[in-house]
């Protein structure tokens, strides 16, 4: 297994805790309280806007045209692909763009995005890829597993569109370049440098868990 794909095992406990979190499991069952999902939706829209900025920071660290092209392609997918499912649910909830702009990110949301943005300023391209990878990697894994685990109740599930988006080959495919490029970047690193990459990756997986937990509790602060 490649270094990048093997990072999942390094964060195994919190990764599985995230999948087994009531928020994620109730998404699969279709039983999640809609107000909890609405809270998550508004928070995640703000998160994705900051997440996209980290890709812009990665472009600054890029050394080749190919890296810049691929990073901007993934960034564009956030707006032109991933955000579509958010817009669909915004419409269902009657949430307007003005509502989103007036909404405030939670403490947990700000901590997560601030951590990524800080790495975007101070880190190498490999470190930036390590901090942004867990978002897509966990969502693809969880989406695929939910679709399989709850296949018998997916039809009619209010959250079917969410599950289908993140379980899709299209979404998984948007991560392929990141996996491959991170592998290329760590190829000549020392063990200590690789440990730093692992630490950054695990921190973002931990933040992903906190995001689910925050959303389930509809918690703006501690």
PDB file of N, CA, C and O in Angstrom, residues 40-67:
ATOM      1  N   UNK A  40     -25.167  21.367  10.463  1.00  0.00           N
ATOM      2  CA  UNK A  40     -23.978  20.849   9.783  1.00  0.00           C
ATOM      3  C   UNK A  40     -23.809  21.503   8.412  1.00  0.00           C
ATOM      4  O   UNK A  40     -22.703  21.909   8.026  1.00  0.00           O
ATOM      5  N   UNK A  41     -24.904  21.591   7.676  1.00  0.00           N
ATOM      6  CA  UNK A  41     -24.858  22.129   6.317  1.00  0.00           C
ATOM      7  C   UNK A  41     -24.314  23.549   6.307  1.00  0.00           C
ATOM      8  O   UNK A  41     -23.414  23.877   5.520  1.00  0.00           O
ATOM      9  N   UNK A  42     -24.823  24.384   7.174  1.00  0.00           N
ATOM     10  CA  UNK A  42     -24.375  25.778   7.227  1.00  0.00           C
ATOM     11  C   UNK A  42     -22.921  25.872   7.671  1.00  0.00           C
ATOM     12  O   UNK A  42     -22.151  26.672   7.139  1.00  0.00           O
ATOM     13  N   UNK A  43     -22.546  25.049   8.627  1.00  0.00           N
ATOM     14  CA  UNK A  43     -21.161  25.046   9.071  1.00  0.00           C
ATOM     15  C   UNK A  43     -20.234  24.539   7.958  1.00  0.00           C
ATOM     16  O   UNK A  43     -19.141  25.081   7.746  1.00  0.00           O
ATOM     17  N   UNK A  44     -20.679  23.516   7.246  1.00  0.00           N
ATOM     18  CA  UNK A  44     -19.825  22.915   6.230  1.00  0.00           C
ATOM     19  C   UNK A  44     -19.636  23.839   5.025  1.00  0.00           C
ATOM     20  O   UNK A  44     -18.586  23.816   4.385  1.00  0.00           O
ATOM     21  N   UNK A  45     -20.638  24.624   4.714  1.00  0.00           N
ATOM     22  CA  UNK A  45     -20.481  25.596   3.627  1.00  0.00           C
ATOM     23  C   UNK A  45     -19.362  26.568   3.971  1.00  0.00           C
ATOM     24  O   UNK A  45     -18.489  26.856   3.148  1.00  0.00           O
ATOM     25  N   UNK A  46     -19.362  27.070   5.198  1.00  0.00           N
ATOM     26  CA  UNK A  46     -18.296  27.976   5.625  1.00  0.00           C
ATOM     27  C   UNK A  46     -16.945  27.259   5.639  1.00  0.00           C
ATOM     28  O   UNK A  46     -15.918  27.835   5.251  1.00  0.00           O
ATOM     29  N   UNK A  47     -16.960  26.009   6.073  1.00  0.00           N
ATOM     30  CA  UNK A  47     -15.730  25.222   6.082  1.00  0.00           C
ATOM     31  C   UNK A  47     -15.163  25.092   4.667  1.00  0.00           C
ATOM     32  O   UNK A  47     -13.963  25.310   4.448  1.00  0.00           O
ATOM     33  N   UNK A  48     -16.000  24.737   3.714  1.00  0.00           N
ATOM     34  CA  UNK A  48     -15.529  24.497   2.352  1.00  0.00           C
ATOM     35  C   UNK A  48     -14.949  25.755   1.709  1.00  0.00           C
ATOM     36  O   UNK A  48     -14.016  25.675   0.909  1.00  0.00           O
ATOM     37  N   UNK A  49     -15.482  26.904   2.066  1.00  0.00           N
ATOM     38  CA  UNK A  49     -14.941  28.150   1.524  1.00  0.00           C
ATOM     39  C   UNK A  49     -13.515  28.371   2.008  1.00  0.00           C
ATOM     40  O   UNK A  49     -12.648  28.827   1.247  1.00  0.00           O
ATOM     41  N   UNK A  50     -13.249  28.035   3.270  1.00  0.00           N
ATOM     42  CA  UNK A  50     -11.886  28.154   3.796  1.00  0.00           C
ATOM     43  C   UNK A  50     -10.999  27.036   3.252  1.00  0.00           C
ATOM     44  O   UNK A  50      -9.818  27.251   2.957  1.00  0.00           O
ATOM     45  N   UNK A  51     -11.570  25.867   3.124  1.00  0.00           N
ATOM     46  CA  UNK A  51     -10.864  24.703   2.578  1.00  0.00           C
ATOM     47  C   UNK A  51     -10.348  25.016   1.171  1.00  0.00           C
ATOM     48  O   UNK A  51      -9.208  24.685   0.826  1.00  0.00           O
ATOM     49  N   UNK A  52     -11.175  25.671   0.384  1.00  0.00           N
ATOM     50  CA  UNK A  52     -10.770  26.037  -0.975  1.00  0.00           C
ATOM     51  C   UNK A  52      -9.589  26.997  -0.963  1.00  0.00           C
ATOM     52  O   UNK A  52      -8.732  26.962  -1.858  1.00  0.00           O
ATOM     53  N   UNK A  53      -9.521  27.849   0.055  1.00  0.00           N
ATOM     54  CA  UNK A  53      -8.400  28.784   0.159  1.00  0.00           C
ATOM     55  C   UNK A  53      -7.082  28.047   0.392  1.00  0.00           C
ATOM     56  O   UNK A  53      -6.021  28.499  -0.055  1.00  0.00           O
ATOM     57  N   UNK A  54      -7.147  26.924   1.094  1.00  0.00           N
ATOM     58  CA  UNK A  54      -5.929  26.157   1.356  1.00  0.00           C
ATOM     59  C   UNK A  54      -5.377  25.603   0.044  1.00  0.00           C
ATOM     60  O   UNK A  54      -4.160  25.507  -0.131  1.00  0.00           O
ATOM     61  N   UNK A  55      -6.256  25.256  -0.878  1.00  0.00           N
ATOM     62  CA  UNK A  55      -5.790  24.811  -2.193  1.00  0.00           C
ATOM     63  C   UNK A  55      -5.080  25.952  -2.921  1.00  0.00           C
ATOM     64  O   UNK A  55      -4.095  25.729  -3.632  1.00  0.00           O
ATOM     65  N   UNK A  56      -5.577  27.169  -2.730  1.00  0.00           N
ATOM     66  CA  UNK A  56      -4.909  28.326  -3.329  1.00  0.00           C
ATOM     67  C   UNK A  56      -3.515  28.498  -2.724  1.00  0.00           C
ATOM     68  O   UNK A  56      -2.550  28.826  -3.432  1.00  0.00           O
ATOM     69  N   UNK A  57      -3.418  28.261  -1.430  1.00  0.00           N
ATOM     70  CA  UNK A  57      -2.108  28.331  -0.781  1.00  0.00           C
ATOM     71  C   UNK A  57      -1.179  27.234  -1.317  1.00  0.00           C
ATOM     72  O   UNK A  57       0.025  27.450  -1.478  1.00  0.00           O
ATOM     73  N   UNK A  58      -1.742  26.090  -1.593  1.00  0.00           N
ATOM     74  CA  UNK A  58      -0.944  24.992  -2.137  1.00  0.00           C
ATOM     75  C   UNK A  58      -0.399  25.351  -3.512  1.00  0.00           C
ATOM     76  O   UNK A  58       0.734  24.982  -3.858  1.00  0.00           O
ATOM     77  N   UNK A  59      -1.185  26.064  -4.292  1.00  0.00           N
ATOM     78  CA  UNK A  59      -0.726  26.491  -5.614  1.00  0.00           C
ATOM     79  C   UNK A  59       0.528  27.358  -5.486  1.00  0.00           C
ATOM     80  O   UNK A  59       1.457  27.257  -6.292  1.00  0.00           O
ATOM     81  N   UNK A  60       0.567  28.199  -4.459  1.00  0.00           N
ATOM     82  CA  UNK A  60       1.735  29.046  -4.231  1.00  0.00           C
ATOM     83  C   UNK A  60       2.972  28.193  -3.952  1.00  0.00           C
ATOM     84  O   UNK A  60       4.088  28.552  -4.347  1.00  0.00           O
ATOM     85  N   UNK A  61       2.788  27.050  -3.298  1.00  0.00           N
ATOM     86  CA  UNK A  61       3.907  26.159  -2.976  1.00  0.00           C
ATOM     87  C   UNK A  61       4.282  25.259  -4.154  1.00  0.00           C
ATOM     88  O   UNK A  61       5.330  24.614  -4.131  1.00  0.00           O
ATOM     89  N   UNK A  62       3.428  25.183  -5.147  1.00  0.00           N
ATOM     90  CA  UNK A  62       3.675  24.310  -6.288  1.00  0.00           C
ATOM     91  C   UNK A  62       4.929  24.736  -7.039  1.00  0.00           C
ATOM     92  O   UNK A  62       5.232  25.925  -7.150  1.00  0.00           O
ATOM     93  N   UNK A  63       5.628  23.745  -7.564  1.00  0.00           N
ATOM     94  CA  UNK A  63       6.860  24.017  -8.305  1.00  0.00           C
ATOM     95  C   UNK A  63       6.747  23.691  -9.787  1.00  0.00           C
ATOM     96  O   UNK A  63       7.637  24.022 -10.567  1.00  0.00           O
ATOM     97  N   UNK A  64       5.656  23.051 -10.165  1.00  0.00           N
ATOM     98  CA  UNK A  64       5.483  22.698 -11.573  1.00  0.00           C
ATOM     99  C   UNK A  64       4.109  23.139 -12.064  1.00  0.00           C
ATOM    100  O   UNK A  64       3.172  23.315 -11.281  1.00  0.00           O
ATOM    101  N   UNK A  65       4.019  23.280 -13.369  1.00  0.00           N
ATOM    102  CA  UNK A  65       2.728  23.631 -13.975  1.00  0.00           C
ATOM    103  C   UNK A  65       1.699  22.540 -13.708  1.00  0.00           C
ATOM    104  O   UNK A  65       0.533  22.820 -13.425  1.00  0.00           O
ATOM    105  N   UNK A  66       2.122  21.275 -13.779  1.00  0.00           N
ATOM    106  CA  UNK A  66       1.221  20.158 -13.546  1.00  0.00           C
ATOM    107  C   UNK A  66       0.611  20.228 -12.152  1.00  0.00           C
ATOM    108  O   UNK A  66      -0.595  20.003 -11.980  1.00  0.00           O
ATOM    109  N   UNK A  67       1.415  20.541 -11.158  1.00  0.00           N
ATOM    110  CA  UNK A  67       0.897  20.669  -9.798  1.00  0.00           C
ATOM    111  C   UNK A  67      -0.147  21.784  -9.715  1.00  0.00           C
ATOM    112  O   UNK A  67      -1.203  21.612  -9.104  1.00  0.00           O
TER     113      UNK A  67
END
